Coordinates of C-alpha atoms and ligand atoms in Angstrom, one line a residue:
M1 CA 120.9 157.1 207.9
C2 CA 119.8 160.7 209.4
G3 CA 119.2 160.6 213.3
I4 CA 116.8 163.0 215.4
L5 CA 116.1 163.3 218.9
G6 CA 114.3 166.2 220.7
I7 CA 113.8 166.4 224.5
V8 CA 111.0 168.5 226.5
S9 CA 111.9 168.8 230.3
K10 CA 112.3 170.6 233.5
K11 CA 115.6 169.7 233.7
D12 CA 119.0 170.9 231.7
I13 CA 119.1 168.6 228.3
I14 CA 122.3 169.2 226.5
S15 CA 124.3 166.0 228.6
P16 CA 121.6 163.6 227.9
M17 CA 121.0 164.7 224.1
V18 CA 124.2 164.3 223.7
E19 CA 124.2 160.6 225.2
G20 CA 121.3 159.9 222.8
L21 CA 123.2 160.8 219.7
K22 CA 125.6 158.5 220.4
K23 CA 122.6 155.9 220.3
L24 CA 121.8 157.0 217.1
A25 CA 125.1 157.0 215.8
Y26 CA 125.1 153.2 214.8
R27 CA 122.6 154.3 212.0
G28 CA 125.8 155.7 210.3
Y29 CA 126.1 159.7 210.2
D30 CA 128.7 161.8 209.0
S31 CA 128.2 165.2 211.6
S32 CA 125.9 166.6 214.1
G33 CA 124.5 168.8 215.9
L34 CA 122.0 170.1 218.5
A35 CA 119.9 173.0 219.2
T36 CA 118.3 174.8 222.7
I37 CA 116.5 178.2 223.6
N38 CA 118.0 180.1 225.8
N39 CA 115.7 183.5 226.8
K40 CA 113.7 183.1 223.8
T41 CA 116.9 182.8 221.8
I42 CA 118.0 179.8 219.5
I43 CA 121.2 178.5 220.2
K44 CA 122.9 175.6 218.1
R45 CA 126.5 173.6 218.1
R46 CA 126.9 171.6 215.3
A47 CA 130.2 169.6 214.1
S48 CA 131.4 167.6 210.9
G49 CA 132.8 164.0 211.8
K50 CA 132.0 162.0 215.3
I51 CA 129.9 163.1 217.7
E52 CA 132.9 163.4 220.0
N53 CA 134.3 166.8 217.9
L54 CA 130.6 168.0 218.8
E55 CA 131.4 167.6 222.8
K56 CA 134.4 169.3 222.0
I57 CA 132.6 172.0 220.3
L58 CA 130.5 171.9 223.7
S59 CA 133.1 171.8 226.2
S60 CA 134.9 175.0 225.0
N61 CA 131.5 177.0 224.2
P62 CA 128.8 175.3 226.8
I63 CA 125.5 175.8 226.7
K64 CA 122.5 175.1 228.6
G65 CA 118.9 174.5 228.1
N66 CA 115.5 172.3 228.6
I67 CA 113.9 172.0 225.3
G68 CA 116.2 171.1 222.4
I69 CA 116.6 169.0 219.1
A70 CA 119.4 167.4 218.1
H71 CA 120.6 165.6 214.7
T72 CA 123.5 163.0 213.2
R73 CA 123.5 163.9 209.6
W74 CA 124.2 160.9 206.7
A75 CA 125.0 163.7 204.0
T76 CA 122.7 163.3 201.1
H77 CA 122.3 167.2 199.6
G78 CA 126.1 168.8 200.1
V79 CA 128.9 168.0 201.6
P80 CA 129.5 166.9 205.1
N81 CA 130.5 169.8 206.9
E82 CA 129.9 171.9 209.8
T83 CA 127.5 174.1 207.9
N84 CA 125.5 171.9 206.3
A85 CA 125.1 169.9 209.9
H86 CA 121.7 170.2 211.6
P87 CA 119.5 172.2 213.0
H88 CA 118.9 174.4 210.8
A89 CA 117.7 177.7 212.1
T90 CA 116.6 181.1 211.6
N91 CA 116.0 183.9 214.4
R92 CA 113.0 182.3 215.1
V93 CA 112.5 178.3 214.2
A94 CA 114.9 175.9 214.4
I95 CA 114.5 172.1 212.7
V96 CA 116.6 169.2 212.3
H97 CA 115.2 167.2 209.3
N98 CA 115.6 163.0 208.0
G99 CA 114.7 162.3 204.7
I100 CA 114.7 164.0 200.8
I101 CA 112.7 167.6 200.0
E102 CA 112.2 166.9 196.8
N103 CA 110.7 170.2 195.7
Y104 CA 113.4 171.8 197.9
K105 CA 114.9 174.4 194.4
D106 CA 111.0 175.2 193.7
I107 CA 111.0 176.6 197.4
I108 CA 113.9 178.4 197.1
A109 CA 112.9 179.9 194.1
S110 CA 109.4 181.0 195.9
L111 CA 110.7 182.5 198.5
K112 CA 113.9 183.9 197.2
S113 CA 113.6 187.6 198.3
K114 CA 112.6 186.8 202.1
F115 CA 116.3 184.9 202.9
L116 CA 119.6 183.8 202.3
L117 CA 120.7 180.3 202.4
D118 CA 123.8 179.2 205.0
S119 CA 123.8 175.7 203.6
E120 CA 123.6 173.6 200.5
T121 CA 121.3 171.2 201.8
D122 CA 117.4 170.6 200.5
S123 CA 116.9 170.8 204.3
E124 CA 117.4 174.6 205.3
V125 CA 114.4 175.7 203.8
I126 CA 112.1 173.9 206.1
A127 CA 113.2 176.3 208.8
H128 CA 112.6 179.1 206.3
L129 CA 109.3 177.9 205.1
F130 CA 108.1 177.4 208.4
T131 CA 109.0 181.0 209.8
S132 CA 107.3 182.6 206.7
Y133 CA 104.0 180.8 207.7
L134 CA 104.2 181.8 211.6
E135 CA 105.3 185.6 210.2
D136 CA 102.3 185.3 207.9
G137 CA 100.0 184.9 210.9
L138 CA 99.6 181.1 211.3
D139 CA 99.2 179.5 214.3
I140 CA 101.7 176.7 215.3
N141 CA 99.1 174.0 213.7
E142 CA 98.5 175.5 211.0
A143 CA 101.8 176.2 209.7
V144 CA 102.4 172.6 210.2
M145 CA 99.7 171.9 208.1
K146 CA 100.8 174.0 205.4
L147 CA 104.5 172.6 205.5
I148 CA 103.4 169.3 205.1
D149 CA 101.1 170.4 201.6
S150 CA 104.2 172.1 200.8
L151 CA 106.5 169.4 201.0
N152 CA 107.5 167.2 198.5
G153 CA 109.3 163.9 199.1
A154 CA 110.0 161.8 202.4
F155 CA 110.7 163.4 205.4
A156 CA 110.5 163.4 209.6
I157 CA 111.2 167.0 210.8
G158 CA 111.6 167.8 214.8
I159 CA 110.8 171.9 214.9
L160 CA 111.9 174.1 218.0
I161 CA 110.1 177.8 218.0
S162 CA 112.1 180.4 219.7
N163 CA 109.1 181.6 222.1
Q164 CA 107.6 178.4 222.5
N165 CA 108.1 175.7 225.2
R166 CA 107.2 173.0 222.9
L167 CA 108.9 170.8 220.7
I168 CA 106.8 169.9 217.2
A169 CA 107.8 166.3 215.7
V170 CA 106.1 165.8 211.8
R171 CA 105.8 162.8 209.8
K172 CA 105.6 161.8 206.1
G173 CA 107.4 158.9 204.4
S174 CA 110.4 158.3 207.2
P175 CA 109.8 157.1 210.4
L176 CA 109.4 159.7 213.9
A177 CA 108.5 158.2 217.6
I178 CA 107.5 159.6 220.3
G179 CA 108.8 159.0 224.2
Y180 CA 106.8 159.6 227.0
G181 CA 108.7 160.0 230.8
D182 CA 108.2 161.5 233.7
N183 CA 108.0 165.3 233.0
Q184 CA 110.0 165.0 230.4
N185 CA 108.8 164.2 226.8
Y186 CA 110.9 163.1 223.7
I187 CA 111.5 162.4 220.0
G188 CA 113.6 160.2 218.6
S189 CA 114.2 158.4 214.8
D190 CA 113.8 155.2 216.4
A191 CA 113.5 152.8 219.7
V192 CA 116.9 152.9 219.7
G193 CA 117.3 156.5 219.9
L194 CA 115.2 156.7 222.8
A195 CA 116.8 153.4 224.9
P196 CA 118.8 156.2 227.3
Y197 CA 115.4 157.6 228.4
T198 CA 112.4 155.5 228.4
K199 CA 110.9 152.5 226.9
K200 CA 107.2 154.5 226.7
I201 CA 107.1 154.8 222.9
S202 CA 104.4 155.4 220.0
Y203 CA 105.1 155.8 216.4
L204 CA 103.3 158.8 214.1
E205 CA 102.3 157.9 211.3
D206 CA 101.8 159.2 207.8
G207 CA 100.8 162.8 208.1
D208 CA 100.5 163.2 211.4
W209 CA 102.3 165.7 213.8
A210 CA 103.0 165.9 217.5
V211 CA 103.3 169.1 220.2
L212 CA 105.2 168.1 223.3
D213 CA 105.4 170.2 226.1
F214 CA 107.3 168.3 229.0
E215 CA 103.7 167.5 231.0
K216 CA 101.6 166.2 228.0
V217 CA 102.3 164.9 223.7
Q218 CA 99.2 166.0 221.6
I219 CA 99.3 164.3 218.2
F220 CA 97.1 165.2 215.4
N221 CA 96.2 164.3 211.7
K222 CA 94.8 166.5 209.3
G223 CA 93.9 169.1 211.6
R224 CA 92.3 166.4 214.4
E225 CA 93.6 165.2 217.2
V226 CA 94.9 161.7 217.2
K227 CA 95.5 158.9 219.7
R228 CA 98.4 156.6 218.5
E229 CA 99.1 153.4 220.7
I230 CA 101.7 153.3 223.4
N231 CA 103.7 150.7 223.4
F232 CA 106.8 149.3 225.8
T233 CA 109.6 148.7 223.4
N234 CA 112.2 145.5 224.2
V235 CA 115.0 147.7 223.4
S236 CA 116.4 148.0 226.4
R237 CA 119.6 149.9 227.8
L238 CA 121.5 146.5 227.7
S239 CA 120.3 145.1 225.1
I240 CA 122.0 147.9 223.1
E241 CA 125.6 148.2 225.3
K242 CA 128.8 146.4 223.9
G243 CA 128.5 143.9 226.6
G244 CA 132.4 143.3 227.0
F245 CA 132.8 142.8 223.1
K246 CA 135.3 145.8 221.5
H247 CA 132.9 145.9 218.9
Y248 CA 128.8 145.9 218.4
M249 CA 129.4 143.8 215.1
H250 CA 131.5 141.0 216.9
K251 CA 129.3 140.6 219.9
E252 CA 126.0 140.7 217.4
I253 CA 128.1 137.7 215.6
H254 CA 128.6 135.9 218.6
E255 CA 125.0 136.4 220.0
Q256 CA 123.5 134.4 216.4
P257 CA 123.1 130.8 218.0
T258 CA 121.0 132.4 220.9
A259 CA 119.0 134.5 218.5
I260 CA 118.7 131.5 216.6
G261 CA 117.4 129.7 219.8
E262 CA 114.7 132.6 220.5
T263 CA 113.7 131.9 217.1
L264 CA 113.5 128.3 217.5
K265 CA 111.8 128.6 220.7
S266 CA 109.5 131.1 219.3
Y267 CA 108.4 129.2 215.8
I268 CA 108.6 125.7 216.7
D269 CA 106.6 123.5 219.1
L270 CA 109.7 121.4 220.6
D271 CA 107.7 118.6 222.2
R272 CA 105.4 118.0 219.3
K273 CA 107.9 118.9 216.9
T274 CA 105.4 121.2 214.7
F275 CA 105.7 124.9 213.4
N276 CA 103.9 127.6 215.7
I277 CA 103.6 130.0 212.6
T278 CA 100.2 130.4 212.0
S279 CA 100.0 133.5 209.3
S280 CA 96.5 132.2 206.9
L281 CA 98.8 133.8 203.6
F282 CA 100.6 130.7 203.8
N283 CA 98.6 128.5 202.5
K284 CA 97.6 126.0 199.2
D285 CA 96.3 128.5 197.2
I286 CA 100.1 129.9 197.0
N287 CA 101.5 129.2 193.8
R288 CA 103.9 131.6 193.0
I289 CA 106.6 133.8 195.4
T290 CA 108.0 137.1 195.2
M291 CA 110.9 138.3 197.5
V292 CA 112.1 142.0 197.9
A293 CA 114.3 143.2 199.6
C294 CA 117.9 145.2 199.4
G295 CA 121.2 144.3 200.3
T296 CA 121.8 142.2 203.0
S297 CA 118.3 140.6 203.3
S298 CA 118.0 140.4 199.7
Y299 CA 120.9 137.9 200.3
A300 CA 118.8 136.2 202.7
C301 CA 116.3 136.0 199.7
R302 CA 118.7 134.2 197.4
V303 CA 119.4 131.4 200.2
A304 CA 115.5 131.3 200.6
R305 CA 114.5 130.4 197.1
F306 CA 116.5 127.2 197.0
W307 CA 114.4 126.3 200.2
F308 CA 110.8 127.2 199.0
E309 CA 111.4 125.6 195.6
K310 CA 113.1 122.4 196.8
L311 CA 110.9 122.4 200.2
A312 CA 107.4 123.5 198.7
N313 CA 107.6 123.3 195.1
I314 CA 107.1 126.9 194.4
P315 CA 108.6 129.2 191.8
V316 CA 110.5 131.8 193.6
H317 CA 111.1 135.4 192.2
I318 CA 113.6 137.7 193.8
D319 CA 114.4 141.5 193.1
I320 CA 116.2 144.1 194.7
A321 CA 113.6 146.8 196.2
S322 CA 115.2 149.8 194.3
E323 CA 114.4 147.7 190.7
Y324 CA 111.0 146.2 191.4
R325 CA 108.9 148.7 191.3
Y326 CA 110.2 150.4 187.9
R327 CA 109.1 147.6 186.0
N328 CA 106.3 146.4 184.8
I329 CA 105.4 143.4 187.2
I330 CA 102.8 141.1 186.0
H331 CA 101.2 139.9 189.7
S332 CA 98.8 136.7 189.7
E333 CA 96.5 136.4 192.3
D334 CA 98.0 133.2 193.5
E335 CA 101.1 135.0 194.3
L336 CA 102.8 136.3 197.7
V337 CA 105.1 139.0 197.7
M338 CA 107.2 139.2 200.8
F339 CA 109.4 141.8 202.0
I340 CA 112.2 141.4 203.8
S341 CA 114.2 144.2 206.1
Q342 CA 116.2 143.9 209.1
S343 CA 115.2 147.5 209.9
G344 CA 111.9 147.5 208.9
E345 CA 112.4 151.2 207.2
T346 CA 114.4 150.6 204.3
R347 CA 112.8 153.6 202.0
D348 CA 113.4 151.5 198.7
T349 CA 111.9 148.3 200.1
I350 CA 108.4 150.9 201.7
A351 CA 107.8 152.4 198.2
C352 CA 108.1 148.4 196.6
L353 CA 105.6 147.0 199.6
E354 CA 103.2 150.1 199.1
E355 CA 103.0 149.7 195.4
V356 CA 101.9 145.8 195.8
K357 CA 99.6 147.0 198.7
K358 CA 97.9 149.2 195.8
A359 CA 97.6 146.4 193.1
K360 CA 96.0 144.2 196.3
I361 CA 98.6 141.5 196.1
K362 CA 98.9 140.1 199.1
N363 CA 102.0 140.7 201.1
F364 CA 103.8 139.3 203.4
S365 CA 106.5 141.1 205.7
I366 CA 110.2 139.7 208.2
V367 CA 111.4 142.6 209.9
N368 CA 113.7 142.9 212.8
V369 CA 111.8 145.7 214.6
S370 CA 108.3 144.8 215.3
D371 CA 107.2 148.0 215.3
S372 CA 108.8 149.3 211.9
S373 CA 107.0 150.8 209.1
I374 CA 107.2 147.5 206.8
A375 CA 105.6 145.4 209.8
R376 CA 102.4 147.8 210.4
L377 CA 102.0 148.5 206.2
S378 CA 102.5 145.0 205.6
D379 CA 99.4 142.2 205.6
D380 CA 100.8 140.3 207.9
T381 CA 104.3 140.2 209.7
I382 CA 106.4 138.0 211.2
V383 CA 109.4 139.7 213.4
T384 CA 112.8 137.6 213.5
L385 CA 114.3 137.7 217.3
A386 CA 117.6 138.8 216.9
G387 CA 117.4 141.9 219.0
P388 CA 118.5 145.3 218.5
E389 CA 121.1 144.9 216.2
I390 CA 123.6 147.9 216.1
G391 CA 126.6 147.5 214.0
V392 CA 126.1 148.5 210.4
A393 CA 127.5 145.9 209.2
S394 CA 124.3 142.8 209.2
T395 CA 124.8 139.7 211.0
K396 CA 122.4 137.7 213.3
A397 CA 119.6 139.8 211.6
F398 CA 121.1 137.5 208.3
T399 CA 120.7 134.6 209.9
T400 CA 117.8 134.9 211.8
Q401 CA 116.0 135.9 208.1
L402 CA 117.4 132.6 206.7
F403 CA 116.4 130.8 209.7
T404 CA 112.8 132.2 209.2
L405 CA 112.7 131.9 205.3
L406 CA 113.8 128.0 206.3
T407 CA 110.9 127.6 208.4
L408 CA 108.6 128.9 206.3
A409 CA 109.9 127.0 203.9
I410 CA 109.7 123.6 205.7
K411 CA 105.7 124.7 207.1
L412 CA 104.5 125.5 203.4
G413 CA 106.0 122.4 202.1
V414 CA 103.8 120.9 204.8
I415 CA 100.6 122.9 203.6
K416 CA 101.2 122.3 199.8
N417 CA 101.7 118.5 200.5
Q418 CA 105.1 118.7 199.8
I419 CA 106.7 117.6 203.0
S420 CA 104.8 114.3 205.0
L421 CA 104.6 115.0 208.8
K422 CA 107.0 112.3 209.5
E423 CA 109.7 114.7 207.2
E424 CA 108.4 117.4 209.1
K425 CA 109.9 116.1 212.2
E426 CA 113.2 115.5 210.4
L427 CA 113.6 118.6 209.3
I428 CA 112.8 120.3 212.8
D429 CA 115.3 117.8 214.2
E430 CA 118.1 119.5 212.2
L431 CA 116.7 122.7 212.5
I432 CA 117.3 122.2 216.4
E433 CA 120.7 121.3 216.0
I434 CA 121.7 124.8 214.1
P435 CA 122.8 126.7 217.3
S436 CA 125.0 124.0 218.7
L437 CA 126.7 123.7 215.1
M438 CA 127.2 127.9 215.0
N439 CA 129.0 128.1 218.8
K440 CA 130.5 125.1 217.4
T441 CA 132.1 127.0 214.5
L442 CA 132.2 130.0 216.1
D443 CA 134.7 128.1 218.9
K444 CA 137.1 128.0 216.1
E445 CA 137.0 131.8 215.8
S446 CA 141.6 132.1 216.2
E447 CA 141.8 130.0 213.1
I448 CA 140.1 132.7 210.9
R449 CA 141.4 135.2 212.9
S450 CA 144.8 133.6 211.5
I451 CA 143.6 133.4 208.0
A452 CA 142.4 137.0 207.8
S453 CA 145.9 138.1 209.4
E454 CA 147.6 137.2 206.0
I455 CA 145.1 138.1 203.6
Y456 CA 144.0 141.4 205.2
T457 CA 146.6 143.2 202.8
A458 CA 144.7 142.2 199.7
K459 CA 143.1 144.4 197.4
D460 CA 140.8 142.2 196.1
I461 CA 139.4 139.4 197.2
L462 CA 137.4 137.1 195.2
Y463 CA 134.6 134.6 196.9
I464 CA 133.1 131.4 195.0
G465 CA 129.8 129.4 195.4
R466 CA 127.4 127.2 193.3
G467 CA 123.9 127.1 195.2
E468 CA 122.8 128.4 198.2
S469 CA 126.5 128.7 198.5
H470 CA 126.9 131.1 195.8
A471 CA 124.4 133.6 197.8
I472 CA 126.4 133.3 200.7
A473 CA 129.9 134.3 198.4
L474 CA 128.0 137.6 197.5
E475 CA 127.2 137.8 201.4
G476 CA 130.7 137.5 202.0
A477 CA 132.2 139.9 199.8
L478 CA 129.2 142.6 200.7
K479 CA 130.5 142.4 204.4
L480 CA 133.8 142.8 203.6
K481 CA 134.0 145.8 201.2
E482 CA 131.5 147.2 203.8
I483 CA 133.7 146.9 206.8
S484 CA 137.2 146.8 205.2
Y485 CA 136.9 148.9 202.1
I486 CA 138.8 146.1 200.4
H487 CA 137.3 145.8 196.8
A488 CA 135.4 142.4 196.8
E489 CA 133.3 140.4 194.4
G490 CA 131.0 136.8 195.0
Y491 CA 130.5 134.8 191.7
A492 CA 128.6 132.1 190.9
A493 CA 131.8 129.8 190.8
G494 CA 130.6 128.1 187.2
E495 CA 130.7 131.7 186.1
L496 CA 134.0 132.5 186.9
K497 CA 135.6 131.4 183.8
H498 CA 132.8 133.6 181.6
G499 CA 135.1 136.2 182.6
P500 CA 136.0 137.4 186.3
I501 CA 139.0 134.4 185.9
A502 CA 141.2 137.3 184.1
L503 CA 141.0 138.7 187.8
V504 CA 143.2 136.0 189.2
D505 CA 146.7 136.1 189.6
E506 CA 148.8 135.5 193.0
N507 CA 147.5 138.4 194.7
V508 CA 144.2 138.1 194.7
P509 CA 142.5 135.3 197.3
I510 CA 140.1 133.5 196.5
I511 CA 137.8 132.3 199.2
G512 CA 135.7 128.9 197.9
I513 CA 132.5 128.3 199.6
L514 CA 131.5 124.2 199.0
P515 CA 130.6 122.4 201.2
T516 CA 129.8 118.5 201.0
N517 CA 126.6 118.2 198.3
K518 CA 126.1 117.8 195.1
L519 CA 127.8 120.6 194.0
F520 CA 131.2 120.3 195.5
D521 CA 133.1 118.5 192.9
K522 CA 132.0 121.1 190.0
T523 CA 132.9 123.6 192.5
A524 CA 136.2 122.2 193.3
S525 CA 137.0 121.9 190.0
N526 CA 136.5 125.7 189.6
L527 CA 138.9 125.9 192.1
A528 CA 141.4 124.1 190.1
E529 CA 141.2 126.5 187.9
V530 CA 142.1 129.0 189.5
Y531 CA 144.7 127.2 191.3
A532 CA 146.3 126.2 187.9
R533 CA 146.4 130.4 187.6
G534 CA 148.5 131.1 190.2
G535 CA 145.4 131.9 192.5
K536 CA 145.4 131.9 196.6
I537 CA 142.5 129.5 197.7
I538 CA 141.2 129.7 201.1
G539 CA 138.5 126.7 201.2
I540 CA 135.8 127.0 203.5
T541 CA 134.2 123.3 204.0
D542 CA 133.6 120.7 205.9
E543 CA 136.2 117.9 206.9
V544 CA 134.8 115.3 204.1
G545 CA 135.5 118.7 201.8
A546 CA 138.7 119.5 203.3
K547 CA 140.6 116.2 202.4
K548 CA 139.3 116.8 198.5
I549 CA 141.0 120.1 198.4
D550 CA 144.4 119.9 200.2
D551 CA 146.0 119.8 197.7
I552 CA 145.1 123.3 195.9
S553 CA 144.7 124.9 198.8
S554 CA 146.7 127.7 201.2
H555 CA 143.9 127.8 203.8
I556 CA 140.8 125.5 205.0
F557 CA 138.2 126.5 207.5
T558 CA 136.0 123.6 208.2
I559 CA 132.4 123.6 209.9
E560 CA 130.9 120.8 211.2
K561 CA 129.3 118.2 209.4
C562 CA 125.4 118.8 208.7
S563 CA 122.2 118.5 206.5
Q564 CA 122.4 120.4 203.1
I565 CA 119.7 122.4 204.2
C566 CA 121.5 124.0 206.8
Q567 CA 124.0 124.9 205.9
P568 CA 124.1 128.1 204.2
I569 CA 123.5 129.6 207.8
I570 CA 126.7 127.9 209.5
L571 CA 128.6 128.9 206.9
T572 CA 127.9 132.2 207.3
I573 CA 129.7 132.1 210.7
P574 CA 133.0 132.3 209.1
I575 CA 132.4 134.8 206.5
Q576 CA 131.3 137.2 208.7
L577 CA 134.3 136.6 211.1
L578 CA 136.7 136.8 208.0
A579 CA 135.3 140.4 207.5
Y580 CA 135.0 141.1 211.1
H581 CA 138.9 140.4 211.6
I582 CA 140.2 141.9 208.4
A583 CA 138.3 144.9 209.3
V584 CA 140.2 145.0 212.8
F585 CA 143.4 144.1 211.3
K586 CA 143.2 147.1 208.6
G587 CA 142.3 149.3 211.9
T588 CA 138.9 150.6 209.9
D589 CA 135.8 151.8 212.0
V590 CA 134.1 148.5 212.4
D591 CA 130.9 149.5 213.3
Q592 CA 130.2 152.3 211.8
P593 CA 132.2 152.1 208.0
R594 CA 132.7 155.1 206.2
N595 CA 129.2 156.7 204.4
L596 CA 127.1 153.9 205.1
A597 CA 123.8 154.0 207.3
K598 CA 122.0 151.3 209.0
S599 CA 119.0 152.3 208.1
V600 CA 118.3 153.5 204.7
T601 CA 115.3 155.4 204.6
V602 CA 116.0 157.2 201.0
E603 CA 115.5 155.7 197.6
Ligands
LIG1 C1 124.2 144.9 205.9 O1 125.2 144.7 206.5 C2 123.8 146.4 205.0 N1 124.5 147.4 206.0 C3 122.7 146.7 204.4 O2 122.8 146.3 202.7 C4 121.2 145.9 204.3 O3 121.2 145.0 204.6 C5 120.4 146.7 203.5 O4 120.5 148.3 203.8 C6 119.2 146.8 203.9 O5 118.4 147.0 205.1 P1 117.1 146.5 205.7 O6 117.2 144.8 206.0 O7 116.9 147.1 207.1 O8 115.7 146.5 205.0

């Protein structure tokens, strides 16, 4: 979603700012722009489409400056054209904004006589409102305070004022970070955007604003100067490079065995074969778990439900965040609400966490970004050690979420005396096998590529599975939709005959996910029903299963034999690779698919 950048320096900032914008591109965008100050005049350049278009404009019409703001826009209000691209400016003020100004129409009505709007955005009013406060004689801090009070909704804003060599950063509801450099300081939506410049970062809190010049940064809240902790981010320049792969997604798929290995080492004492996880929230008194998340993270919850129910004998309720808080939720004191998010910045998930906190219910988060809003808001947190995930389609974040949830389920099973110490050690032995099983599956990538070459022209693809494999079917269909734009659906295999089987004909490939377990035969029967109706079956199973569906399948991909609890993690690899190779055959923008944002910071 929209990315914000700002630099104040002694040197020219235009080309570093364009480089920074490229790092923010992973968040998802459809136009970009930047503004600087020259002889007390605001100059801006903006372009629709890719950042390369902005670069072309800058090379035919160059600008210079040592202070500036820049933006990648993910359109909410108004089409993604140049006029709606940020920065928006008056003759005195330029702004970039991430979030939504819910009362922008009221503000326009209240200020109508004073200005004409150029764009269709909700953001442009911020520039006019702030200008009007300065024209009323308010100083910068007074004007920012009044701005925060006047705007409803979520926002992170970068502001440039024509006669000032200072940048202003404002945060309420949308993330914004400050970067500290040598004779230059920065604002950025996240640590990835700031990675080309600095590792020293602090995060603004709600209601904070910062005033930055090249030498110092001051942060304020409610009119008082405040201190925010400065941390060294682990997001390095290297960790956000493609490392020889054509796409980030491909690199991230291949990083999974290492990411799981890191998680293993951190959360398990491999010598004693016990868990290092110490959160007091996982205790004997927990009798009910609710999991809230969006998208792929919600599919991780769907898999995890089976683990918590089986290993810890605890009922698990799952909800997607955009629905959860609009229901009349009946909480109980023995409940733990878990929030799962790669970015830790998903607005819908944050909104639910805020509600749960208000209700004083114990809450725990699993995030991939340790200093994210969700991590900072929740009672306790565990960080998945996937490293920065740049591809919009989540891959290594998903499998590290699965792995972390599995370790927590086992740990809770031990705490609640559902699992003996001997069983705990046996389960840990199974977990230790996962990175090598993943590697063996990745080694067979060429087989998946060949299947992809045969089905990439399909208009619709169905994924089916039962139990945990149903969740993997949902994830497989989402992955494919996101990056190949092929219509895909994941179904519980047994549900097919209740409606979706009407979709089946010889043009619809059916991906059956059916490892050998107690649900295998039932799923195989569902595949037989599809085969009888002309469906083209691609089975994802293991050697034993392959023999049983050989006669009805046009292709079979086999994973290594592994225990049932590890199967969903291993089965994820082929469905990720299948989506990836289909997208590559189709020639789509794998890492930045149309219309999608990595970090969804609006509701
Ligand atoms: C995954 O491929 C998607 N891009 C998307 O569904 C994502 O999982 C969802 O937006 C949730 O994001 P989060 O994990 O950062 O909260």
